[in-house]
XYZ file of C-alpha atoms in Angstrom:
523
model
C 112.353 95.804 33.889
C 111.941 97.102 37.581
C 115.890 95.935 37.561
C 117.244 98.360 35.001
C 116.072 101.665 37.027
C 116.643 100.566 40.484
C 119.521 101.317 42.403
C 122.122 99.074 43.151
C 123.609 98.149 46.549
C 127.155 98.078 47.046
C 126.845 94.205 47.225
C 125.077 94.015 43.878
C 127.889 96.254 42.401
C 130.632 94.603 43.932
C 129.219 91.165 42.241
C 128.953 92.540 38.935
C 132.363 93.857 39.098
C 133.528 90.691 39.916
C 131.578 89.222 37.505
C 133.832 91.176 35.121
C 136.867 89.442 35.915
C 135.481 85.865 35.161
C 134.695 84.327 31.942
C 131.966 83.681 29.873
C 129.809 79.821 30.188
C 128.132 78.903 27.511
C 126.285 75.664 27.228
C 124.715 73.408 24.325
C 121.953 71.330 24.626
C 120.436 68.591 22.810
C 118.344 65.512 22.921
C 121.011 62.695 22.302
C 124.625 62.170 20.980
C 124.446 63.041 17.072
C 122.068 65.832 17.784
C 124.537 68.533 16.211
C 126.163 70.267 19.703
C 129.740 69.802 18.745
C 129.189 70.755 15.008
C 127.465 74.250 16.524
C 129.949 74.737 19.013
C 132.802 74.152 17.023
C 131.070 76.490 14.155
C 130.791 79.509 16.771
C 134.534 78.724 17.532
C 135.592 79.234 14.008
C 133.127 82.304 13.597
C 134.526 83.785 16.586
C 138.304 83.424 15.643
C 137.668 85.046 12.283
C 136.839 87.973 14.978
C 139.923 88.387 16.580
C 139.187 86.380 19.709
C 141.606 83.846 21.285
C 139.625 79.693 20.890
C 141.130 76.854 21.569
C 139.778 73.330 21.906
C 140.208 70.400 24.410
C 138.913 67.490 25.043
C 136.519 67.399 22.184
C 134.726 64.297 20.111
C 134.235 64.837 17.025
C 133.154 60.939 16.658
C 134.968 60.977 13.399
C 131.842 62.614 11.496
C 132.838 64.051 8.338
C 130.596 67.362 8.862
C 131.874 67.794 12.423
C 135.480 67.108 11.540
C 135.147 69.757 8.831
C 134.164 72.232 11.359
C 137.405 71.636 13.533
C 138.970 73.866 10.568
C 142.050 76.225 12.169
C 140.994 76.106 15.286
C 143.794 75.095 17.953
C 143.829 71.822 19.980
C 145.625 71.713 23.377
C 146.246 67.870 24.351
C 144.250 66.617 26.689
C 144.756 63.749 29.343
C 144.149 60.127 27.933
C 143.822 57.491 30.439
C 141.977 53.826 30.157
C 138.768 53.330 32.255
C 139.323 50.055 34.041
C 135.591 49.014 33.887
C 135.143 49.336 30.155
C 138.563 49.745 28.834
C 137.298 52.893 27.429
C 139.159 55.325 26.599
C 138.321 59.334 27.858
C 139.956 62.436 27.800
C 140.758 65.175 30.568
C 141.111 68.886 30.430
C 144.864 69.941 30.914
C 144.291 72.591 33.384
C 148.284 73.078 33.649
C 148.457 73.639 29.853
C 145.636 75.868 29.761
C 146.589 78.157 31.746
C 149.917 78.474 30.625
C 148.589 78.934 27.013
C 145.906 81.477 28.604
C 142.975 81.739 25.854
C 140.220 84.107 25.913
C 137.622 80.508 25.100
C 138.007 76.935 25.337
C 135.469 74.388 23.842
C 134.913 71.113 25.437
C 132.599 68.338 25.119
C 130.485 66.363 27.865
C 129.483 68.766 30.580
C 128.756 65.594 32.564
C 131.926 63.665 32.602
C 133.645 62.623 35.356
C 138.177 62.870 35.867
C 140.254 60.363 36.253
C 141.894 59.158 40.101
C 143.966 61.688 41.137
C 142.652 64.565 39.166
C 142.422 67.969 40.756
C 139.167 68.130 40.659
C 136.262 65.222 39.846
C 134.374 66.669 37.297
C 134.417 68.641 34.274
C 132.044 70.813 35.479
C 134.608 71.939 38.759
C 137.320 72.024 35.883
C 134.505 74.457 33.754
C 134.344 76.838 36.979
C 137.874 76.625 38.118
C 138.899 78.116 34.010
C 135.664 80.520 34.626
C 137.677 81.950 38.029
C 140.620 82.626 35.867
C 139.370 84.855 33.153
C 138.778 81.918 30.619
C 135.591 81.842 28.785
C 134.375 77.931 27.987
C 131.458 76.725 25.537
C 130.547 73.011 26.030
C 127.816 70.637 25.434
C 125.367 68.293 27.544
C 122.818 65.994 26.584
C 119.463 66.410 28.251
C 119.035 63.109 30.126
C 122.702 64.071 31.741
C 120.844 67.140 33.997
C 119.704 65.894 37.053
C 115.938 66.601 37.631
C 115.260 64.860 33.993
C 117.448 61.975 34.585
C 114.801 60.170 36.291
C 112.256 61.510 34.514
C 114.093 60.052 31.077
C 114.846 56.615 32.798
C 110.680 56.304 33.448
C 109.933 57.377 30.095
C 112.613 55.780 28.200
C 113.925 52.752 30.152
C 117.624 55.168 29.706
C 119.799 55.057 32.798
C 122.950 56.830 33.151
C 126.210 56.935 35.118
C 127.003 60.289 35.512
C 124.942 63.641 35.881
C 125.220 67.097 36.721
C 123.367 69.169 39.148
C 119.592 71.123 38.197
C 121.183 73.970 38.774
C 124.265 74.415 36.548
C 122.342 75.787 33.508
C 121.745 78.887 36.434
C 125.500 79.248 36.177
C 125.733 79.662 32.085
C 125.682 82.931 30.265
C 123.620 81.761 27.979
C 122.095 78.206 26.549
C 121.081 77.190 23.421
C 119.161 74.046 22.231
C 120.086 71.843 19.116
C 116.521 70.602 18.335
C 116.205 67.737 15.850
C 113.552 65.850 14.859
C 113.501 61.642 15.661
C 114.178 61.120 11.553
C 117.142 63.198 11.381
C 119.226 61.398 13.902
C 117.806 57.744 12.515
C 118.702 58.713 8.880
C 122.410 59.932 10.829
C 122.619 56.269 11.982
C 122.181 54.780 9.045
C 124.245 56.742 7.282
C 127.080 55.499 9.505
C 127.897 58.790 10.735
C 126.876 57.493 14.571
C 129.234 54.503 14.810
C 129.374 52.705 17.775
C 125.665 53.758 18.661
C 123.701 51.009 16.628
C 121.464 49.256 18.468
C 120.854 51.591 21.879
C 117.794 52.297 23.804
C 118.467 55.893 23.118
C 118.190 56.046 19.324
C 114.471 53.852 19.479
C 112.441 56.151 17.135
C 110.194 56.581 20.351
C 112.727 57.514 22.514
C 114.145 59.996 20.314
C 110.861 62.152 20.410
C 110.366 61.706 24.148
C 114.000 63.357 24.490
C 113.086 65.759 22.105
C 110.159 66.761 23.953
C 112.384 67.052 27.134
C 114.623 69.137 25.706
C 112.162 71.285 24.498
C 110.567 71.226 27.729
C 113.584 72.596 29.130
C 115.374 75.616 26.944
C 112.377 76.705 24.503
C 110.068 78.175 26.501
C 107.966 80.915 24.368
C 108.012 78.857 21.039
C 108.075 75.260 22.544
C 104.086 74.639 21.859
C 104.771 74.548 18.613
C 108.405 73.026 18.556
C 107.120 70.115 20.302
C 104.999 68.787 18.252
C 106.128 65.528 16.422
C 105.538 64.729 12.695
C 103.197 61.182 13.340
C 102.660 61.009 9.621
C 105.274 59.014 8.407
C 106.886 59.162 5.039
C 107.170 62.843 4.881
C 109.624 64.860 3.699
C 112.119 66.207 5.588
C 115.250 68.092 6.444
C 118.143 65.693 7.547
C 120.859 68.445 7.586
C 122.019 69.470 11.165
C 120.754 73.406 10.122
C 118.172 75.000 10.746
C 116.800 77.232 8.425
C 113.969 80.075 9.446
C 112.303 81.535 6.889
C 110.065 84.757 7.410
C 107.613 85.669 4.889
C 106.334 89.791 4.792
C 105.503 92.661 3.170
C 107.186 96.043 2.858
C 104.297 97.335 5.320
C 105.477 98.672 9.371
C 104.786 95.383 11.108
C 107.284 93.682 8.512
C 110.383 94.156 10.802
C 108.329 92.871 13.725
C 107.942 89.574 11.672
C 111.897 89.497 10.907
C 112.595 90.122 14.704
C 110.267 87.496 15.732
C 111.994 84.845 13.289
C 115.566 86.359 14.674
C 114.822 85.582 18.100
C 113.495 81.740 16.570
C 116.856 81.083 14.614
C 119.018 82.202 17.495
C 117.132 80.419 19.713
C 117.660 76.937 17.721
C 121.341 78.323 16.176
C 120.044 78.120 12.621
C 119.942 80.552 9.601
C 117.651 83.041 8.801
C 116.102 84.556 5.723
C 113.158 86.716 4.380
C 111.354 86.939 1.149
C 108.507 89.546 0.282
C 106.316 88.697 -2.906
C 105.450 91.923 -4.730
C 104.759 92.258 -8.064
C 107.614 93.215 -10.099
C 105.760 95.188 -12.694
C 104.372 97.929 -10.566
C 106.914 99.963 -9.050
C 106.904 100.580 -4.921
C 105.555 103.720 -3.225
C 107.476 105.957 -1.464
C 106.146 104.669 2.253
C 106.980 101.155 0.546
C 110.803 101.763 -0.549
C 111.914 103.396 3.018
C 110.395 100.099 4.418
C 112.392 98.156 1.970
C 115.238 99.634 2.684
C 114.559 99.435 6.464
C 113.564 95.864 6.521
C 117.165 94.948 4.407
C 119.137 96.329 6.644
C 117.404 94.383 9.226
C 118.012 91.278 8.154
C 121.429 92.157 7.190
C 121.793 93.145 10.848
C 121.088 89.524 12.146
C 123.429 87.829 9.360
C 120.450 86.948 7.465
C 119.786 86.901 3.579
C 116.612 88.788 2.172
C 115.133 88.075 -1.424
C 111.823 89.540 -3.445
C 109.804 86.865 -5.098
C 107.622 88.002 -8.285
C 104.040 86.984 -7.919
C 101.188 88.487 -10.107
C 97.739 87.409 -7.713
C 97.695 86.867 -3.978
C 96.382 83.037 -5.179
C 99.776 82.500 -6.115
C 101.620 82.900 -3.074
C 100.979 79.560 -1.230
C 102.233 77.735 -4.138
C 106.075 79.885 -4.601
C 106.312 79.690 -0.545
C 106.031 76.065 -0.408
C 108.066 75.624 -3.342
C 110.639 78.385 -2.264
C 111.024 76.484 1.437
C 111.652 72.640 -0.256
C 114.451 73.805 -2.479
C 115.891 75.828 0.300
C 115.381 73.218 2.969
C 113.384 74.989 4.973
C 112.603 73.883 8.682
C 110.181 76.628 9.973
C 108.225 79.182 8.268
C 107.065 82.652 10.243
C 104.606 84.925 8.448
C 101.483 86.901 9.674
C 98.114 85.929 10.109
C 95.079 86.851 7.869
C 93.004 89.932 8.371
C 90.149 88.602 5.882
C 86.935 87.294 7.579
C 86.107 83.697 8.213
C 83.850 84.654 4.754
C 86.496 86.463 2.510
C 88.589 83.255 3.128
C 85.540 80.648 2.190
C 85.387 82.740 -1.135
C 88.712 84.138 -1.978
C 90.619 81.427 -0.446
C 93.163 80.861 2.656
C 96.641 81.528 2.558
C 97.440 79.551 5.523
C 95.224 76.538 4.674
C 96.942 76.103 1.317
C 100.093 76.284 2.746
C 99.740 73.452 5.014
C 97.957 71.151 2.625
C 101.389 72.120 0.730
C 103.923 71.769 3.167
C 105.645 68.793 4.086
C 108.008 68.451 7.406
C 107.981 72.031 7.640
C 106.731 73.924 10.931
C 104.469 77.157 10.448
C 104.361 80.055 13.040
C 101.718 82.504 12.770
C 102.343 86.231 14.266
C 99.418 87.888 15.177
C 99.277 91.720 15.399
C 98.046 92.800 19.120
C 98.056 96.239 17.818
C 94.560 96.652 16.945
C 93.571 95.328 20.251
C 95.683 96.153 22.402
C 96.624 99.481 21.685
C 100.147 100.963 20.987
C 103.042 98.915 20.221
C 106.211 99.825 21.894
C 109.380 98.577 20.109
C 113.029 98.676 21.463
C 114.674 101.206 19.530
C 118.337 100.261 20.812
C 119.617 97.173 22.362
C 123.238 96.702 22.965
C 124.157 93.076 21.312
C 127.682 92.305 20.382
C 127.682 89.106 21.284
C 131.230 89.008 20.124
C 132.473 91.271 23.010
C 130.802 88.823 25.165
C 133.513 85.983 24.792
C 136.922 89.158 24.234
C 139.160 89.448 27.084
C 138.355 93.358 28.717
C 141.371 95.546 28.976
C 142.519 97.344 31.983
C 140.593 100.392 29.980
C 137.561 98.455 29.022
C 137.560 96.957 32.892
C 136.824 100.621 34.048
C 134.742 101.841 31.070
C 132.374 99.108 32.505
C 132.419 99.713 35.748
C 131.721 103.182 35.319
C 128.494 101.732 33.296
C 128.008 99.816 36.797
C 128.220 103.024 38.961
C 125.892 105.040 36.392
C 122.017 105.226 36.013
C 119.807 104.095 33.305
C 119.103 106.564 30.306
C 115.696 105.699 28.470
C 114.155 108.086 25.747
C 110.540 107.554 24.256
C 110.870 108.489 20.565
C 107.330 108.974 18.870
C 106.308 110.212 14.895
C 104.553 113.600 16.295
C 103.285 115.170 19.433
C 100.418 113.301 20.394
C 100.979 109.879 20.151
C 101.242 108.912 23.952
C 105.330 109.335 24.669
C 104.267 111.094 27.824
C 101.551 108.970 28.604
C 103.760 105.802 28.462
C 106.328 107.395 30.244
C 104.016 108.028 33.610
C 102.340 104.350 33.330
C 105.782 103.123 33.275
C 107.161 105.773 36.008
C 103.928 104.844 38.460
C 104.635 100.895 37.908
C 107.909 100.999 39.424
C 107.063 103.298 42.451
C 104.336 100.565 43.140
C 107.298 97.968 42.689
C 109.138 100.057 45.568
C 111.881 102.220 43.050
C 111.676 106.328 44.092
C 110.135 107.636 41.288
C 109.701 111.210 41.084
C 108.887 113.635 38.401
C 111.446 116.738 37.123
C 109.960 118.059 34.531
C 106.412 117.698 33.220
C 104.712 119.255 30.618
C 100.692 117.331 29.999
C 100.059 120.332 27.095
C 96.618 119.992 28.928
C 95.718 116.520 28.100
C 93.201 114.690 30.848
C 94.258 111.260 30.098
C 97.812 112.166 30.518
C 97.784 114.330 33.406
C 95.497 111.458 35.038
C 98.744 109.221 34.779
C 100.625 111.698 37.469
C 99.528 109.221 39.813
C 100.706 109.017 42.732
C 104.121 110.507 41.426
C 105.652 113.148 43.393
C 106.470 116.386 41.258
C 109.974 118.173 42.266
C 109.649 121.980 42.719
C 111.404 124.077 39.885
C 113.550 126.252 40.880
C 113.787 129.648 41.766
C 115.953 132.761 40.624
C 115.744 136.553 41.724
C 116.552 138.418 38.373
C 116.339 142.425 38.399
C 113.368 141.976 41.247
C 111.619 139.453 39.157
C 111.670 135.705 40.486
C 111.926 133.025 37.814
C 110.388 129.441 38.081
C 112.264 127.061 36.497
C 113.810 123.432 36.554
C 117.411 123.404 37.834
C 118.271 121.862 34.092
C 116.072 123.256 31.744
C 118.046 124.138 28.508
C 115.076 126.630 27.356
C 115.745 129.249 30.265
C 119.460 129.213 28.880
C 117.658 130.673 25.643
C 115.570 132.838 27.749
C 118.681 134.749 30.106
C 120.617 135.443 26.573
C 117.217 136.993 25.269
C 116.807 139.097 28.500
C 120.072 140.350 27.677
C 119.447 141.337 24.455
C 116.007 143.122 25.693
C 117.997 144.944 28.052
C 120.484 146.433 25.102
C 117.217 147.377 23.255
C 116.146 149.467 26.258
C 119.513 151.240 26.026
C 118.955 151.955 22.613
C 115.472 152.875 22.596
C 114.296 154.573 25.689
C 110.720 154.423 24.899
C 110.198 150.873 25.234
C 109.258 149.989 29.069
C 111.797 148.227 30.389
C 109.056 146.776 32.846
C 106.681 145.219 30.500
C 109.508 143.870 28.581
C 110.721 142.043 31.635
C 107.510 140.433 32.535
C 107.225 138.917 29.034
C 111.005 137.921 28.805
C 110.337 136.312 31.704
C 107.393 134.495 32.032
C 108.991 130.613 31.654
């Protein structure tokens, strides 16, 4: 956070700038081959040539699988560079650097971060040909298997018996703009293989049911991070039901209630995190009609989810006893893969007699992963929520004008602007805003207060610190010195209201001009 507010050095600035003129990396991860990369990669393609930005692919192995082909849909395909590998007689593909950059996209998708040119090539790896497009204002998306990053090759080969030939440094996910992780369970990619749709793999190390799950785990190990301890647990029970489609579907189960957008955000950050969909459903019953607090939340919580390209839907239950039952049954005909929802508030004993929400729902369940949000409110005090967060991820991978180039480094050159919006006086805006303001001073940022007004409150004038307060300013006026801050819009008020005061005088001589001064003037 300390980042946001402190200022930057002329070398920092001078990086970002440049970092303006380069494109965008974007990398896909996933346990094995089959795993779904190229289908997601190819998907954002298509999404993000429906909005106006320039994709083309090269280079990219589709494996003839009918759902991946599908995705390939309008998307344009510069030729790449066939040659034979004399070792194998395999056959691999080359980026066209030449052709590229005569063509000049705004994003190129390739497959196999790892892969290694040809004799002769300008440069030996994809990953050089990656960075050498980034340098020239050419965004790339591409895809890399797990045991192919160096640090978990050798980790992979103890675990797995898996070698491999070629690798890429620890450090190039550092270089992306963002990663994301295709995570699929062991019994997805073995029903893929027998459904013929991985031809050519039969019979490898890598697709040994136990194998699969200690990838899996690596690649969990790797990208998810705060939802990973539950992620990484396998299904042991066999001859369970699950999903075998490539998507994954989140589904987030609240109320119309204020922590019911913190639930939807929570499954948001899930879905984007693993690339799937997301959805929502709130069981009410349909014959009593909402109050007031209930329908602004509604409409709050809709809009939400429409936000994050989600789909929202009311399910009609008439007893809380019912609601394990419609979930479960809801999630198998939707093909859900996860399930986020919030935990109980009843006691250990209300749930003995009245019955567990949770515990039915897992004795219901079958090859579908339950999260449990728990509200920190209650014991940790106040919640503070980001009220506005600039995401257009779509702007992300567009080409910046000359206009746009200096609109943004204008944002570079600028400070930060942060505003603590509360529901009435009272509620700790001030408060928060001193904790935060003493935090980074200790963290070395100069910190120092303009304007202050503690409306007499201990606790909040206790927060001061060790802040520094800057001296308002001061202003003769008709013999009378005014104390103000250099800014503050309420003296602006005040001068016009002097005037006015002074007209009165005019007009009525018996008022004293004196006394009327001292009160006109007492901010």
């Amino acid at each position: 956070m300390e980042d946001n507010f402190k200022r930057k050095s002329p070398e920092e600035m001078l990086k970002m700038i440049t970092k303006l003129q380069q494109g965008t990396l974007k990398i896909y991860i996933g346990p094995v081959s089959g795993s779904g990369k190229t289908y997601h990669m190819l998907r954002e393609g298509n999404t993000l040539r429906e909005q106006g930005i320039d994709v083309v692919i090269c280079a990219v192995s589709t494996m003839r699988r009918p759902e991946t082909v599908e995705q390939l849909g309008a998307l344009e395909r510069i030729p790449s560079i066939h040659w034979l590998r004399q070792s194998d007689d395999v056959e691999l593909k080359d980026l066209n650097l030449d052709a590229l950059l005569a063509r000049n996209p705004e994003v190129v998708l390739v497959d196999g971060l790892a892969h290694r040119n040809r004799e002769g090539a300008r440069y030996a790896t994809r990953l050089e040909d990656i960075q050498f497009l980034l340098r020239n204002n050419i965004s790339v998306m591409t895809t890399v298997n797990v045991y192919e990053l160096e640090g978990y090759t050798e980790l992979a080969r103890q675990l797995t018996g898996i070698t491999v030939e070629h690798t890429v440094p620890a450090d190039t996910l550092e270089l992306a703009d963002e990663v994301k992780l295709i995570d699929v369970t062991p019994e997805t990619i073995l029903s893929r293989l027998a459904e013929g749709h991985l031809k050519g793999h039969e019979g490898e190390a890598v697709f040994r049911q136990g194998n699969l799950g200690i990838l899996r785990e690596l690649a969990l190990r790797l990208v998810a991070e705060g939802v990973n301890e539950s992620l990484r647990e396998h299904r042991e029970e066999m001859g369970i039901t699950v999903t075998t489609g490539i998507m994954e579907r989140i589904l987030v189960s609240t109320q119309y209630h204020w922590n019911g957008s913190i639930y939807i955000r929570r499954g948001q950050q899930i879905a984007k995190r693993l690339n799937g969909d997301l959805c929502a459903v709130v069981f009410r019953n349909m014959k009593q009609p909402l109050t007031k607090e209930a329908t602004v939340f509604r409409r709050n919580m809709i809009k939400l989810v429409e936000k994050f390209g989600g789909h929202m839907e009311e399910l009609s239950i008439l007893h809380r006893r019912n609601i394990p039952s419609t979930l479960a049954r809801y999630a198998m005909e939707h093909q859900i893969t996860r399930i986020v929802m919030g935990h109980s508030r009843r006691t250990r004993w209300q749930e003995l007699w009245q019955g567990s929400v949770v515990n039915s729902l897992l004795r219901k369940l079958r090859g579908v992963d339950l999260f449990l949000v728990a509200d920190r409110a209650a014991r940790e005090g106040e919640r503070v929520v980001p009220a506005k967060v600039n995401e257009v991820e779509s702007l992300t991978y567009r080409r910046l004008s000359e206009q746009e180039m200096k609109e943004q480094i204008g944002q570079i050159q600028r400070g930060t602007f942060k505003i603590y919006i509360g529901a009435a006086p009272g509620v700790g805006k001030t408060y928060m805003m001193l904790r935060e303001g003493n935090d980074l001073l200790r963290k070395g940022i100069d910190v120092q207060i303009g304007l202050l007004e503690t409306h007499g409150r201990a606790e909040t004038v206790e927060q001061m610190g060790h802040l520094s307060v800057i001296p308002r300013a001061k202003r003769d006026y008709q013999e009378l010195v005014w104390k103000r801050w250099t800014r503050r819009p309420f003296c602006i008020f005040a001068q016009k209201w002097c005037l006015w005061m002074n007209w009165r005088i005019r007009m009525y001589p018996g008022v004293s001009g004196k006394s009327v001064m001292k009160m006109s003037c007492s901010c």
